[in-house]
Amino acid sequence: MVDHNLLRRIPKMDVVLGQECIAQLLTEASPEQVKAFVRDELEGLRRRVLAGEVTSVSEPDDLCEVIARDFKRRGPYHLRRVINATGIVLHTNLGRAPLGREVAEHVADVASGYSNLEYDLDAGERGSRYAHLERLICELTGAEDAMVVNNNAGGVFLMLDTLCKGEGVAVSRGELVEIGGSFRVPDIMARSGARLVEVGTTNKTHPTDYERAMAEQGVTTLLKVHTSNFVMRGFTESVSVTELADLARPSGALVLYDVGSTFLFPGEAFGIPGAQTVRGALSEGADLVSFSGDKLLGSAQGGLIVGRRALIERIKKNPLTRMLRIDKLSLAALEMTLQLSRSERSAKEQVPTLRMLAMTREDCHRRARALAEALETGVPTAEVEEVELEDEAGGGSLPGVELPGAGVAVSLPGLSARELELRLRGSATPIIVRVKDGRVCLSARTLLSGDVEEVIPVLADIAQGVERP
């Protein structure tokens, strides 16, 4: 039953805005931002009262102090930086690949003024935004031509819409995947106008399944899809790109490969032997390959399409390309990341994603020991233990691959792991951790430069708050 007395105790908007502590917020943010924040807080309180989750409402002065403190803690912006201590390198919910300092500075430089986004400086006339990356991508992948759109799903859609509308496209039943946000390959194909022809079974697909589809169902394209976010083991079989290319060649059928996420360098460089590379997929016979920019490439969101020049030219002329074109900031980040990726050494040193993926367990232990020592000094009441962890690449990039890592397990007297996790997540710069075996764990792999210096005072403040009577 709703307590109407509690509802009446919630102060009106103008009363809250008239409080001195709220008025002081106007020196930090615009009146509209402050009003929107206060409105959301009051509406949230009202919802909790109606749901029976609140048994008391503070006096207006005290309530306004809490609102002002929350505003300062959260800041005026909803999208903000967090500290990733989960050990998941490409954490989709945390924005996937972080940009390196040099790349971020280059993006800021491009963003702060005008740019030659679609202007040819040599010719003094309109140019193409694709020109900034085409040669560089071709150099790194061995492709004849390349283009970039706003994400990989868009790239796959454009390939199908341009080349396969009304045509039969064969896909293994084991590769009809659903990616994050309930986006499914069959749905994308249907929207593109391509006709889906399922071949094989969930666990086994043979070359003869594709041959039958081409002979009996008018298939003109063979599509291979990376099985993002899951791995099938046991009694399984799939058809390689090389086998698909051999099947397609006699009839002139196309082989398209949505690799999803891929390295530019051999996986051995990161301790992941056998990982697919773009150059490898093209050399095996794929006509076009599409992949993401913000996964194993370690850059901004984007969908890169590489392969045969004649096919790329057709895609560029598709009117839908304009709807899916990449923005200038992502373009700037991708270009510099690719420049750094000309050398394996510079890529590992200056592309954070690749640096983190290349870390061995010993590397992680060294970082974990330094973190543990800093915690023991800065938060003396904390119980700290260096532990071994199994990290992940994340983002559906390397399903089933565990990265041997290490980190620090932390506990504070008087706080459960759940309570500590909530307080870390609620700090001014949210600290996202994992809870393992009843303890909060901070993975050393995904803590970036400067993160430790922020984590220590937050934990110290939490510990002091627990100690206060």
PDB file of C-alpha atoms in Angstrom, residues 160-363:
ATOM      1  CA  LEU A 160      24.777  -8.383 -49.269  1.00  0.00           C
ATOM      2  CA  ASP A 161      22.562  -5.496 -50.446  1.00  0.00           C
ATOM      3  CA  THR A 162      24.966  -4.545 -53.234  1.00  0.00           C
ATOM      4  CA  LEU A 163      26.074  -7.938 -54.480  1.00  0.00           C
ATOM      5  CA  CYS A 164      23.371 -10.411 -53.472  1.00  0.00           C
ATOM      6  CA  LYS A 165      19.953  -8.721 -53.648  1.00  0.00           C
ATOM      7  CA  GLY A 166      17.497 -11.293 -54.915  1.00  0.00           C
ATOM      8  CA  GLU A 167      20.245 -13.916 -55.076  1.00  0.00           C
ATOM      9  CA  GLY A 168      20.678 -17.108 -53.088  1.00  0.00           C
ATOM     10  CA  VAL A 169      23.313 -16.910 -50.326  1.00  0.00           C
ATOM     11  CA  ALA A 170      24.423 -20.123 -48.636  1.00  0.00           C
ATOM     12  CA  VAL A 171      25.287 -20.023 -44.940  1.00  0.00           C
ATOM     13  CA  SER A 172      26.081 -22.915 -42.647  1.00  0.00           C
ATOM     14  CA  ARG A 173      23.414 -23.459 -39.984  1.00  0.00           C
ATOM     15  CA  GLY A 174      26.245 -23.465 -37.466  1.00  0.00           C
ATOM     16  CA  GLU A 175      27.097 -19.876 -38.451  1.00  0.00           C
ATOM     17  CA  LEU A 176      23.623 -18.287 -38.306  1.00  0.00           C
ATOM     18  CA  VAL A 177      24.651 -16.401 -35.207  1.00  0.00           C
ATOM     19  CA  GLU A 178      22.992 -13.794 -33.026  1.00  0.00           C
ATOM     20  CA  ILE A 179      25.262 -10.998 -31.835  1.00  0.00           C
ATOM     21  CA  GLY A 180      24.763  -8.530 -28.978  1.00  0.00           C
ATOM     22  CA  GLY A 181      21.467  -6.656 -28.848  1.00  0.00           C
ATOM     23  CA  SER A 182      19.589  -9.565 -30.522  1.00  0.00           C
ATOM     24  CA  PHE A 183      20.892  -8.777 -34.022  1.00  0.00           C
ATOM     25  CA  ARG A 184      20.732 -11.966 -36.060  1.00  0.00           C
ATOM     26  CA  VAL A 185      22.456 -12.839 -39.331  1.00  0.00           C
ATOM     27  CA  PRO A 186      19.199 -14.118 -40.927  1.00  0.00           C
ATOM     28  CA  ASP A 187      17.487 -10.800 -40.121  1.00  0.00           C
ATOM     29  CA  ILE A 188      20.328  -8.756 -41.646  1.00  0.00           C
ATOM     30  CA  MET A 189      20.194 -10.949 -44.760  1.00  0.00           C
ATOM     31  CA  ALA A 190      16.430 -10.543 -45.072  1.00  0.00           C
ATOM     32  CA  ARG A 191      16.734  -6.746 -44.825  1.00  0.00           C
ATOM     33  CA  SER A 192      19.408  -6.742 -47.530  1.00  0.00           C
ATOM     34  CA  GLY A 193      17.144  -8.548 -49.992  1.00  0.00           C
ATOM     35  CA  ALA A 194      19.395 -11.595 -50.176  1.00  0.00           C
ATOM     36  CA  ARG A 195      17.743 -15.012 -50.125  1.00  0.00           C
ATOM     37  CA  LEU A 196      19.066 -17.137 -47.279  1.00  0.00           C
ATOM     38  CA  VAL A 197      19.830 -20.755 -48.080  1.00  0.00           C
ATOM     39  CA  GLU A 198      20.726 -22.746 -44.976  1.00  0.00           C
ATOM     40  CA  VAL A 199      23.184 -25.575 -45.470  1.00  0.00           C
ATOM     41  CA  GLY A 200      24.504 -28.350 -43.254  1.00  0.00           C
ATOM     42  CA  THR A 201      23.513 -28.887 -39.645  1.00  0.00           C
ATOM     43  CA  THR A 202      24.228 -26.998 -36.448  1.00  0.00           C
ATOM     44  CA  ASN A 203      27.339 -29.031 -35.645  1.00  0.00           C
ATOM     45  CA  LYS A 204      28.479 -30.315 -39.043  1.00  0.00           C
ATOM     46  CA  THR A 205      28.645 -28.732 -42.470  1.00  0.00           C
ATOM     47  CA  HIS A 206      30.430 -30.367 -45.409  1.00  0.00           C
ATOM     48  CA  PRO A 207      31.591 -29.041 -48.816  1.00  0.00           C
ATOM     49  CA  THR A 208      28.917 -31.185 -50.464  1.00  0.00           C
ATOM     50  CA  ASP A 209      26.248 -29.160 -48.627  1.00  0.00           C
ATOM     51  CA  TYR A 210      27.365 -26.031 -50.466  1.00  0.00           C
ATOM     52  CA  GLU A 211      27.722 -27.879 -53.761  1.00  0.00           C
ATOM     53  CA  ARG A 212      24.128 -29.099 -53.484  1.00  0.00           C
ATOM     54  CA  ALA A 213      22.886 -25.602 -52.684  1.00  0.00           C
ATOM     55  CA  MET A 214      24.625 -24.138 -55.741  1.00  0.00           C
ATOM     56  CA  ALA A 215      23.339 -26.891 -58.016  1.00  0.00           C
ATOM     57  CA  GLU A 216      19.773 -27.158 -56.734  1.00  0.00           C
ATOM     58  CA  GLN A 217      18.866 -23.802 -55.137  1.00  0.00           C
ATOM     59  CA  GLY A 218      20.480 -21.208 -57.368  1.00  0.00           C
ATOM     60  CA  VAL A 219      23.085 -20.074 -54.825  1.00  0.00           C
ATOM     61  CA  THR A 220      25.511 -17.488 -56.221  1.00  0.00           C
ATOM     62  CA  THR A 221      27.288 -16.486 -52.983  1.00  0.00           C
ATOM     63  CA  LEU A 222      28.888 -18.469 -50.184  1.00  0.00           C
ATOM     64  CA  LEU A 223      28.926 -16.507 -46.913  1.00  0.00           C
ATOM     65  CA  LYS A 224      31.118 -17.522 -44.006  1.00  0.00           C
ATOM     66  CA  VAL A 225      30.364 -15.934 -40.606  1.00  0.00           C
ATOM     67  CA  HIS A 226      32.604 -15.815 -37.556  1.00  0.00           C
ATOM     68  CA  THR A 227      30.874 -17.551 -34.635  1.00  0.00           C
ATOM     69  CA  SER A 228      31.081 -14.618 -32.280  1.00  0.00           C
ATOM     70  CA  ASN A 229      30.670 -15.260 -28.526  1.00  0.00           C
ATOM     71  CA  PHE A 230      30.560 -19.047 -28.641  1.00  0.00           C
ATOM     72  CA  VAL A 231      32.579 -22.106 -29.586  1.00  0.00           C
ATOM     73  CA  MET A 232      31.342 -25.530 -30.687  1.00  0.00           C
ATOM     74  CA  ARG A 233      33.478 -28.478 -29.625  1.00  0.00           C
ATOM     75  CA  GLY A 234      33.242 -32.210 -29.991  1.00  0.00           C
ATOM     76  CA  PHE A 235      31.520 -33.841 -32.959  1.00  0.00           C
ATOM     77  CA  THR A 236      31.820 -30.820 -35.259  1.00  0.00           C
ATOM     78  CA  GLU A 237      33.010 -29.944 -38.749  1.00  0.00           C
ATOM     79  CA  SER A 238      33.033 -26.746 -40.799  1.00  0.00           C
ATOM     80  CA  VAL A 239      34.163 -25.696 -44.260  1.00  0.00           C
ATOM     81  CA  SER A 240      37.247 -23.482 -44.557  1.00  0.00           C
ATOM     82  CA  VAL A 241      37.569 -20.365 -46.709  1.00  0.00           C
ATOM     83  CA  THR A 242      39.988 -22.241 -48.960  1.00  0.00           C
ATOM     84  CA  GLU A 243      37.424 -25.020 -49.526  1.00  0.00           C
ATOM     85  CA  LEU A 244      34.666 -22.464 -50.175  1.00  0.00           C
ATOM     86  CA  ALA A 245      36.862 -20.684 -52.735  1.00  0.00           C
ATOM     87  CA  ASP A 246      37.559 -23.989 -54.526  1.00  0.00           C
ATOM     88  CA  LEU A 247      33.823 -24.711 -54.655  1.00  0.00           C
ATOM     89  CA  ALA A 248      32.914 -21.231 -55.891  1.00  0.00           C
ATOM     90  CA  ARG A 249      35.583 -20.826 -58.561  1.00  0.00           C
ATOM     91  CA  PRO A 250      34.134 -23.034 -61.346  1.00  0.00           C
ATOM     92  CA  SER A 251      30.769 -21.237 -61.359  1.00  0.00           C
ATOM     93  CA  GLY A 252      32.044 -17.745 -60.558  1.00  0.00           C
ATOM     94  CA  ALA A 253      30.191 -17.641 -57.232  1.00  0.00           C
ATOM     95  CA  LEU A 254      31.354 -15.134 -54.642  1.00  0.00           C
ATOM     96  CA  VAL A 255      32.916 -15.959 -51.275  1.00  0.00           C
ATOM     97  CA  LEU A 256      32.201 -13.347 -48.609  1.00  0.00           C
ATOM     98  CA  TYR A 257      33.692 -13.664 -45.135  1.00  0.00           C
ATOM     99  CA  ASP A 258      32.322 -11.802 -42.132  1.00  0.00           C
ATOM    100  CA  VAL A 259      35.348 -12.462 -39.944  1.00  0.00           C
ATOM    101  CA  GLY A 260      34.003 -10.104 -37.273  1.00  0.00           C
ATOM    102  CA  SER A 261      37.270  -9.547 -35.478  1.00  0.00           C
ATOM    103  CA  THR A 262      40.751 -10.241 -36.732  1.00  0.00           C
ATOM    104  CA  PHE A 263      44.418  -9.469 -36.222  1.00  0.00           C
ATOM    105  CA  LEU A 264      46.622  -7.689 -38.712  1.00  0.00           C
ATOM    106  CA  PHE A 265      49.559  -9.697 -37.343  1.00  0.00           C
ATOM    107  CA  PRO A 266      49.917 -13.455 -36.818  1.00  0.00           C
ATOM    108  CA  GLY A 267      48.220 -14.553 -33.595  1.00  0.00           C
ATOM    109  CA  GLU A 268      51.527 -16.007 -32.392  1.00  0.00           C
ATOM    110  CA  ALA A 269      52.649 -12.433 -31.674  1.00  0.00           C
ATOM    111  CA  PHE A 270      50.034 -12.346 -28.902  1.00  0.00           C
ATOM    112  CA  GLY A 271      50.368 -15.896 -27.684  1.00  0.00           C
ATOM    113  CA  ILE A 272      47.280 -16.953 -29.639  1.00  0.00           C
ATOM    114  CA  PRO A 273      48.469 -19.325 -32.378  1.00  0.00           C
ATOM    115  CA  GLY A 274      46.126 -20.016 -35.254  1.00  0.00           C
ATOM    116  CA  ALA A 275      44.080 -16.812 -34.886  1.00  0.00           C
ATOM    117  CA  GLN A 276      42.626 -15.600 -38.177  1.00  0.00           C
ATOM    118  CA  THR A 277      44.268 -12.644 -39.945  1.00  0.00           C
ATOM    119  CA  VAL A 278      42.787 -10.495 -42.711  1.00  0.00           C
ATOM    120  CA  ARG A 279      45.703 -11.205 -45.042  1.00  0.00           C
ATOM    121  CA  GLY A 280      45.248 -14.922 -44.410  1.00  0.00           C
ATOM    122  CA  ALA A 281      41.521 -14.827 -45.200  1.00  0.00           C
ATOM    123  CA  LEU A 282      42.168 -13.031 -48.501  1.00  0.00           C
ATOM    124  CA  SER A 283      45.024 -15.326 -49.491  1.00  0.00           C
ATOM    125  CA  GLU A 284      42.761 -18.319 -48.836  1.00  0.00           C
ATOM    126  CA  GLY A 285      40.411 -17.076 -51.536  1.00  0.00           C
ATOM    127  CA  ALA A 286      37.752 -14.825 -49.996  1.00  0.00           C
ATOM    128  CA  ASP A 287      36.529 -12.209 -52.478  1.00  0.00           C
ATOM    129  CA  LEU A 288      35.608  -9.784 -49.697  1.00  0.00           C
ATOM    130  CA  VAL A 289      36.338  -9.776 -45.973  1.00  0.00           C
ATOM    131  CA  SER A 290      34.653  -7.532 -43.407  1.00  0.00           C
ATOM    132  CA  PHE A 291      35.757  -6.892 -39.819  1.00  0.00           C
ATOM    133  CA  SER A 292      35.413  -4.479 -36.911  1.00  0.00           C
ATOM    134  CA  GLY A 293      37.706  -1.579 -36.091  1.00  0.00           C
ATOM    135  CA  ASP A 294      37.085  -1.587 -32.334  1.00  0.00           C
ATOM    136  CA  LYS A 295      37.924  -5.211 -31.624  1.00  0.00           C
ATOM    137  CA  LEU A 296      41.284  -6.876 -32.281  1.00  0.00           C
ATOM    138  CA  LEU A 297      42.331  -3.947 -34.449  1.00  0.00           C
ATOM    139  CA  GLY A 298      42.259  -1.903 -31.225  1.00  0.00           C
ATOM    140  CA  SER A 299      40.775   1.291 -32.599  1.00  0.00           C
ATOM    141  CA  ALA A 300      37.457   3.144 -32.993  1.00  0.00           C
ATOM    142  CA  GLN A 301      34.170   1.642 -34.133  1.00  0.00           C
ATOM    143  CA  GLY A 302      34.088   0.982 -37.842  1.00  0.00           C
ATOM    144  CA  GLY A 303      33.389  -1.711 -40.395  1.00  0.00           C
ATOM    145  CA  LEU A 304      36.296  -2.395 -42.754  1.00  0.00           C
ATOM    146  CA  ILE A 305      35.590  -4.112 -46.081  1.00  0.00           C
ATOM    147  CA  VAL A 306      38.585  -5.369 -48.050  1.00  0.00           C
ATOM    148  CA  GLY A 307      39.083  -7.440 -51.182  1.00  0.00           C
ATOM    149  CA  ARG A 308      38.508  -7.270 -54.926  1.00  0.00           C
ATOM    150  CA  ARG A 309      38.521  -3.755 -56.378  1.00  0.00           C
ATOM    151  CA  ALA A 310      35.599  -4.306 -58.754  1.00  0.00           C
ATOM    152  CA  LEU A 311      33.356  -5.418 -55.879  1.00  0.00           C
ATOM    153  CA  ILE A 312      34.433  -2.600 -53.569  1.00  0.00           C
ATOM    154  CA  GLU A 313      33.698  -0.055 -56.316  1.00  0.00           C
ATOM    155  CA  ARG A 314      30.160  -1.408 -56.651  1.00  0.00           C
ATOM    156  CA  ILE A 315      29.608  -1.113 -52.891  1.00  0.00           C
ATOM    157  CA  LYS A 316      30.874   2.481 -52.848  1.00  0.00           C
ATOM    158  CA  LYS A 317      28.212   3.397 -55.422  1.00  0.00           C
ATOM    159  CA  ASN A 318      25.374   1.936 -53.336  1.00  0.00           C
ATOM    160  CA  PRO A 319      23.190   4.859 -52.088  1.00  0.00           C
ATOM    161  CA  LEU A 320      22.985   3.176 -48.686  1.00  0.00           C
ATOM    162  CA  THR A 321      26.722   3.698 -48.242  1.00  0.00           C
ATOM    163  CA  ARG A 322      26.041   7.325 -47.354  1.00  0.00           C
ATOM    164  CA  MET A 323      23.675   6.235 -44.583  1.00  0.00           C
ATOM    165  CA  LEU A 324      26.358   3.992 -43.105  1.00  0.00           C
ATOM    166  CA  ARG A 325      29.414   6.159 -43.722  1.00  0.00           C
ATOM    167  CA  ILE A 326      32.027   6.533 -41.007  1.00  0.00           C
ATOM    168  CA  ASP A 327      32.377   9.830 -39.117  1.00  0.00           C
ATOM    169  CA  LYS A 328      35.534  11.953 -39.104  1.00  0.00           C
ATOM    170  CA  LEU A 329      36.533  11.188 -35.497  1.00  0.00           C
ATOM    171  CA  SER A 330      36.395   7.421 -35.953  1.00  0.00           C
ATOM    172  CA  LEU A 331      38.207   7.866 -39.253  1.00  0.00           C
ATOM    173  CA  ALA A 332      40.990   9.827 -37.554  1.00  0.00           C
ATOM    174  CA  ALA A 333      41.373   7.184 -34.838  1.00  0.00           C
ATOM    175  CA  LEU A 334      41.430   4.337 -37.346  1.00  0.00           C
ATOM    176  CA  GLU A 335      44.011   6.023 -39.548  1.00  0.00           C
ATOM    177  CA  MET A 336      46.471   6.601 -36.726  1.00  0.00           C
ATOM    178  CA  THR A 337      45.921   3.130 -35.267  1.00  0.00           C
ATOM    179  CA  LEU A 338      46.655   1.634 -38.674  1.00  0.00           C
ATOM    180  CA  GLN A 339      49.754   3.817 -39.016  1.00  0.00           C
ATOM    181  CA  LEU A 340      50.987   2.444 -35.687  1.00  0.00           C
ATOM    182  CA  SER A 341      50.176  -1.067 -36.911  1.00  0.00           C
ATOM    183  CA  ARG A 342      52.698  -0.882 -39.712  1.00  0.00           C
ATOM    184  CA  SER A 343      55.146  -2.237 -37.149  1.00  0.00           C
ATOM    185  CA  GLU A 344      54.337  -5.064 -34.756  1.00  0.00           C
ATOM    186  CA  ARG A 345      56.563  -3.433 -32.159  1.00  0.00           C
ATOM    187  CA  SER A 346      54.886  -0.016 -32.290  1.00  0.00           C
ATOM    188  CA  ALA A 347      51.447  -1.654 -32.327  1.00  0.00           C
ATOM    189  CA  LYS A 348      52.180  -3.561 -29.118  1.00  0.00           C
ATOM    190  CA  GLU A 349      53.649  -0.496 -27.469  1.00  0.00           C
ATOM    191  CA  GLN A 350      51.082   2.131 -28.499  1.00  0.00           C
ATOM    192  CA  VAL A 351      47.805   0.292 -29.146  1.00  0.00           C
ATOM    193  CA  PRO A 352      46.409  -0.508 -25.668  1.00  0.00           C
ATOM    194  CA  THR A 353      44.287  -3.452 -26.830  1.00  0.00           C
ATOM    195  CA  LEU A 354      47.243  -5.220 -28.428  1.00  0.00           C
ATOM    196  CA  ARG A 355      49.486  -4.432 -25.469  1.00  0.00           C
ATOM    197  CA  MET A 356      46.992  -5.984 -23.060  1.00  0.00           C
ATOM    198  CA  LEU A 357      46.381  -9.048 -25.228  1.00  0.00           C
ATOM    199  CA  ALA A 358      50.135  -9.662 -25.503  1.00  0.00           C
ATOM    200  CA  MET A 359      50.671  -9.708 -21.723  1.00  0.00           C
ATOM    201  CA  THR A 360      51.793 -13.026 -20.272  1.00  0.00           C
ATOM    202  CA  ARG A 361      50.808 -14.264 -16.833  1.00  0.00           C
ATOM    203  CA  GLU A 362      54.235 -13.181 -15.598  1.00  0.00           C
ATOM    204  CA  ASP A 363      53.597  -9.656 -16.909  1.00  0.00           C
TER     205      ASP A 363
END
